PDB file of C-alpha atoms in Angstrom:
ATOM      1  CA  MET A   1      15.228   4.175  -3.294  1.00 80.00           C
ATOM      2  CA  TRP A   2      16.778   6.256  -0.746  1.00 87.00           C
ATOM      3  CA  PHE A   3      13.634   8.214  -0.461  1.00 93.00           C
ATOM      4  CA  LEU A   4      11.346   5.071   0.190  1.00 92.00           C
ATOM      5  CA  PHE A   5      14.410   3.939   2.882  1.00 92.00           C
ATOM      6  CA  ILE A   6      14.131   7.557   4.701  1.00 94.00           C
ATOM      7  CA  VAL A   7      10.286   7.896   4.431  1.00 95.00           C
ATOM      8  CA  GLY A   8       9.645   4.362   5.640  1.00 93.00           C
ATOM      9  CA  LEU A   9      12.248   4.819   8.808  1.00 94.00           C
ATOM     10  CA  LEU A  10      10.448   8.423   9.558  1.00 96.00           C
ATOM     11  CA  CYS A  11       7.040   7.192   9.577  1.00 96.00           C
ATOM     12  CA  GLY A  12       7.765   3.913  11.448  1.00 95.00           C
ATOM     13  CA  TYR A  13       9.282   6.299  14.066  1.00 96.00           C
ATOM     14  CA  PHE A  14       6.660   8.404  14.336  1.00 96.00           C
ATOM     15  CA  MET A  15       3.749   5.539  14.034  1.00 94.00           C
ATOM     16  CA  ILE A  16       5.741   4.047  17.252  1.00 94.00           C
ATOM     17  CA  ALA A  17       6.256   7.309  18.929  1.00 93.00           C
ATOM     18  CA  TRP A  18       2.693   8.358  18.431  1.00 93.00           C
ATOM     19  CA  THR A  19       0.976   5.027  19.252  1.00 90.00           C
ATOM     20  CA  PRO A  20      -0.111   4.852  22.983  1.00 86.00           C
ATOM     21  CA  THR A  21       2.310   2.424  24.924  1.00 84.00           C
ATOM     22  CA  VAL A  22       0.116   0.189  27.524  1.00 76.00           C
ATOM     23  CA  ASP A  23       2.531  -2.334  29.382  1.00 81.00           C
ATOM     24  CA  PRO A  24       0.978  -4.622  30.266  1.00 83.00           C
ATOM     25  CA  PHE A  25      -1.626  -4.170  27.554  1.00 79.00           C
ATOM     26  CA  VAL A  26      -4.880  -3.362  28.781  1.00 85.00           C
ATOM     27  CA  LEU A  27      -7.670  -3.295  25.598  1.00 87.00           C
ATOM     28  CA  GLU A  28      -9.821  -0.565  27.738  1.00 88.00           C
ATOM     29  CA  VAL A  29      -6.683   1.774  28.499  1.00 88.00           C
ATOM     30  CA  PHE A  30      -5.468   1.433  24.895  1.00 86.00           C
ATOM     31  CA  LEU A  31      -8.756   2.337  23.482  1.00 89.00           C
ATOM     32  CA  THR A  32      -9.470   5.383  26.087  1.00 90.00           C
ATOM     33  CA  ASP A  33      -5.986   6.780  25.012  1.00 87.00           C
ATOM     34  CA  ILE A  34      -6.474   6.467  21.429  1.00 88.00           C
ATOM     35  CA  ILE A  35     -10.235   7.956  21.823  1.00 90.00           C
ATOM     36  CA  PHE A  36      -8.958  10.986  24.058  1.00 91.00           C
ATOM     37  CA  ASP A  37      -5.926  12.097  21.890  1.00 89.00           C
ATOM     38  CA  PRO A  38      -7.700  11.587  18.183  1.00 90.00           C
ATOM     39  CA  LEU A  39      -4.899  14.254  16.166  1.00 93.00           C
ATOM     40  CA  LYS A  40      -2.047  11.789  17.697  1.00 92.00           C
ATOM     41  CA  THR A  41      -4.134   8.766  16.587  1.00 92.00           C
ATOM     42  CA  PHE A  42      -4.779  10.333  13.302  1.00 95.00           C
ATOM     43  CA  PHE A  43      -1.200  11.192  12.509  1.00 95.00           C
ATOM     44  CA  ALA A  44       0.110   7.803  13.769  1.00 94.00           C
ATOM     45  CA  LEU A  45      -2.416   5.916  11.484  1.00 94.00           C
ATOM     46  CA  VAL A  46      -1.332   8.030   8.620  1.00 96.00           C
ATOM     47  CA  SER A  47       2.347   7.420   9.413  1.00 96.00           C
ATOM     48  CA  PHE A  48       1.695   3.746   9.396  1.00 95.00           C
ATOM     49  CA  PHE A  49       0.010   3.591   6.224  1.00 95.00           C
ATOM     50  CA  ILE A  50       2.582   5.602   4.363  1.00 96.00           C
ATOM     51  CA  GLY A  51       5.587   3.846   6.153  1.00 94.00           C
ATOM     52  CA  PHE A  52       4.140   0.454   5.403  1.00 91.00           C
ATOM     53  CA  ILE A  53       3.736   1.353   1.778  1.00 94.00           C
ATOM     54  CA  SER A  54       6.903   2.789   1.387  1.00 94.00           C
ATOM     55  CA  ASN A  55       8.725  -0.434   2.999  1.00 94.00           C
ATOM     56  CA  ALA A  56       6.341  -2.905   1.368  1.00 93.00           C
ATOM     57  CA  ILE A  57       7.695  -1.427  -1.939  1.00 92.00           C
ATOM     58  CA  LEU A  58      11.574  -2.055  -0.927  1.00 92.00           C
ATOM     59  CA  ILE A  59      10.574  -5.433   0.383  1.00 92.00           C
ATOM     60  CA  ARG A  60       9.130  -6.497  -3.052  1.00 91.00           C
ATOM     61  CA  SER A  61      11.962  -5.004  -4.867  1.00 89.00           C
ATOM     62  CA  ALA A  62      14.387  -6.736  -2.711  1.00 90.00           C
ATOM     63  CA  THR A  63      12.484 -10.130  -3.422  1.00 89.00           C
ATOM     64  CA  TRP A  64      12.219  -9.140  -7.094  1.00 87.00           C
ATOM     65  CA  HIS A  65      16.109  -8.405  -7.169  1.00 87.00           C
ATOM     66  CA  THR A  66      16.991 -11.941  -4.872  1.00 87.00           C
ATOM     67  CA  LEU A  67      14.816 -13.756  -7.724  1.00 85.00           C
ATOM     68  CA  GLN A  68      16.792 -12.219 -10.752  1.00 85.00           C
ATOM     69  CA  ALA A  69      20.089 -13.034  -8.927  1.00 84.00           C
ATOM     70  CA  TRP A  70      19.039 -16.466  -8.302  1.00 87.00           C
ATOM     71  CA  ARG A  71      18.421 -17.008 -11.741  1.00 85.00           C
ATOM     72  CA  LYS A  72      21.425 -15.689 -12.721  1.00 84.00           C
ATOM     73  CA  GLU A  73      20.047 -12.445 -14.671  1.00 83.00           C
ATOM     74  CA  THR A  74      21.412  -9.054 -14.675  1.00 81.00           C
ATOM     75  CA  THR A  75      20.198  -6.729 -12.044  1.00 78.00           C
ATOM     76  CA  ASN A  76      20.968  -3.062 -11.151  1.00 81.00           C
ATOM     77  CA  ARG A  77      23.280  -3.540  -8.135  1.00 83.00           C
ATOM     78  CA  LYS A  78      22.830   0.193  -6.541  1.00 84.00           C
ATOM     79  CA  GLU A  79      18.820  -0.544  -6.763  1.00 85.00           C
ATOM     80  CA  GLN A  80      19.356  -4.107  -5.314  1.00 85.00           C
ATOM     81  CA  PHE A  81      21.684  -2.835  -2.516  1.00 85.00           C
ATOM     82  CA  LEU A  82      18.876  -0.126  -1.459  1.00 86.00           C
ATOM     83  CA  SER A  83      16.207  -2.117  -1.861  1.00 87.00           C
ATOM     84  CA  TYR A  84      17.878  -4.573   0.990  1.00 90.00           C
ATOM     85  CA  SER A  85      18.075  -1.280   3.052  1.00 90.00           C
ATOM     86  CA  VAL A  86      14.568  -2.204   4.391  1.00 91.00           C
ATOM     87  CA  LEU A  87      16.218  -4.609   7.015  1.00 91.00           C
ATOM     88  CA  LEU A  88      18.028  -1.689   8.443  1.00 93.00           C
ATOM     89  CA  THR A  89      14.775   0.077   8.859  1.00 93.00           C
ATOM     90  CA  PHE A  90      13.071  -2.991  11.069  1.00 93.00           C
ATOM     91  CA  PHE A  91      16.600  -3.364  12.937  1.00 95.00           C
ATOM     92  CA  ILE A  92      16.458   0.231  14.019  1.00 95.00           C
ATOM     93  CA  LEU A  93      13.115   0.265  14.584  1.00 94.00           C
ATOM     94  CA  SER A  94      12.913  -2.720  16.774  1.00 94.00           C
ATOM     95  CA  MET A  95      15.562  -1.264  18.913  1.00 95.00           C
ATOM     96  CA  ILE A  96      12.821   1.452  19.733  1.00 94.00           C
ATOM     97  CA  ASP A  97       9.880  -0.881  20.311  1.00 91.00           C
ATOM     98  CA  VAL A  98       9.897  -4.483  19.219  1.00 92.00           C
ATOM     99  CA  LYS A  99       6.098  -5.457  19.081  1.00 90.00           C
ATOM    100  CA  LYS A 100       5.219  -2.464  17.143  1.00 91.00           C
ATOM    101  CA  THR A 101       7.958  -2.520  14.875  1.00 94.00           C
ATOM    102  CA  ILE A 102       6.808  -6.681  14.337  1.00 94.00           C
ATOM    103  CA  ILE A 103       3.374  -5.543  13.228  1.00 91.00           C
ATOM    104  CA  PHE A 104       4.589  -2.960  11.017  1.00 93.00           C
ATOM    105  CA  PHE A 105       7.049  -5.534   9.256  1.00 94.00           C
ATOM    106  CA  LEU A 106       3.994  -7.966   8.836  1.00 94.00           C
ATOM    107  CA  PHE A 107       1.883  -5.661   7.218  1.00 93.00           C
ATOM    108  CA  SER A 108       5.014  -4.400   5.113  1.00 93.00           C
ATOM    109  CA  PHE A 109       5.634  -7.817   4.261  1.00 92.00           C
ATOM    110  CA  ALA A 110       2.154  -8.767   3.678  1.00 92.00           C
ATOM    111  CA  TYR A 111       1.422  -6.098   1.051  1.00 91.00           C
ATOM    112  CA  GLY A 112       4.981  -6.232  -0.517  1.00 88.00           C
ATOM    113  CA  MET A 113       4.063  -9.849  -1.557  1.00 87.00           C
ATOM    114  CA  MET A 114       0.856  -9.294  -2.655  1.00 87.00           C
ATOM    115  CA  SER A 115       1.825  -6.825  -5.182  1.00 82.00           C
ATOM    116  CA  MET A 116       4.457  -9.289  -6.526  1.00 77.00           C
ATOM    117  CA  ASN A 117       2.835 -10.508  -9.458  1.00 74.00           C
ATOM    118  CA  VAL A 118       1.792  -7.104 -10.710  1.00 65.00           C
ATOM    119  CA  TYR A 119       4.979  -5.954 -10.070  1.00 60.00           C
ATOM    120  CA  LYS A 120       6.666  -8.788 -12.230  1.00 63.00           C
ATOM    121  CA  GLU A 121       4.097  -8.498 -14.824  1.00 63.00           C
ATOM    122  CA  ARG A 122       4.847  -4.871 -15.587  1.00 63.00           C
ATOM    123  CA  GLU A 123       8.653  -5.486 -15.376  1.00 61.00           C
ATOM    124  CA  SER A 124       8.069  -8.345 -18.297  1.00 58.00           C
TER     125      SER A 124
END
């Protein structure tokens, strides 16, 4: 779980750092920045993908542990605490760039919830 926390945080940071910032947002300028720096764009996309998968696993685990605690079932407290560390990741990343962090969080949350059913079946 610590590994997922560190990977999610680092990949989120690199995704924010390597994605062009256009303020105010103009689609043409954003696309031009992406096209003329393809290596940076590629690394930003890879970081985004790896990071949102790592955070989705932590979100899924945190949700699962919360459901277990709600039903008064026994849980692994260490794993439960580490899965809640995903909130710290998003808090730290939001201090860098809120808009990109919100997009990163939405993808992570959506994927984590979609994979919840598979995780629940595997745990049972």
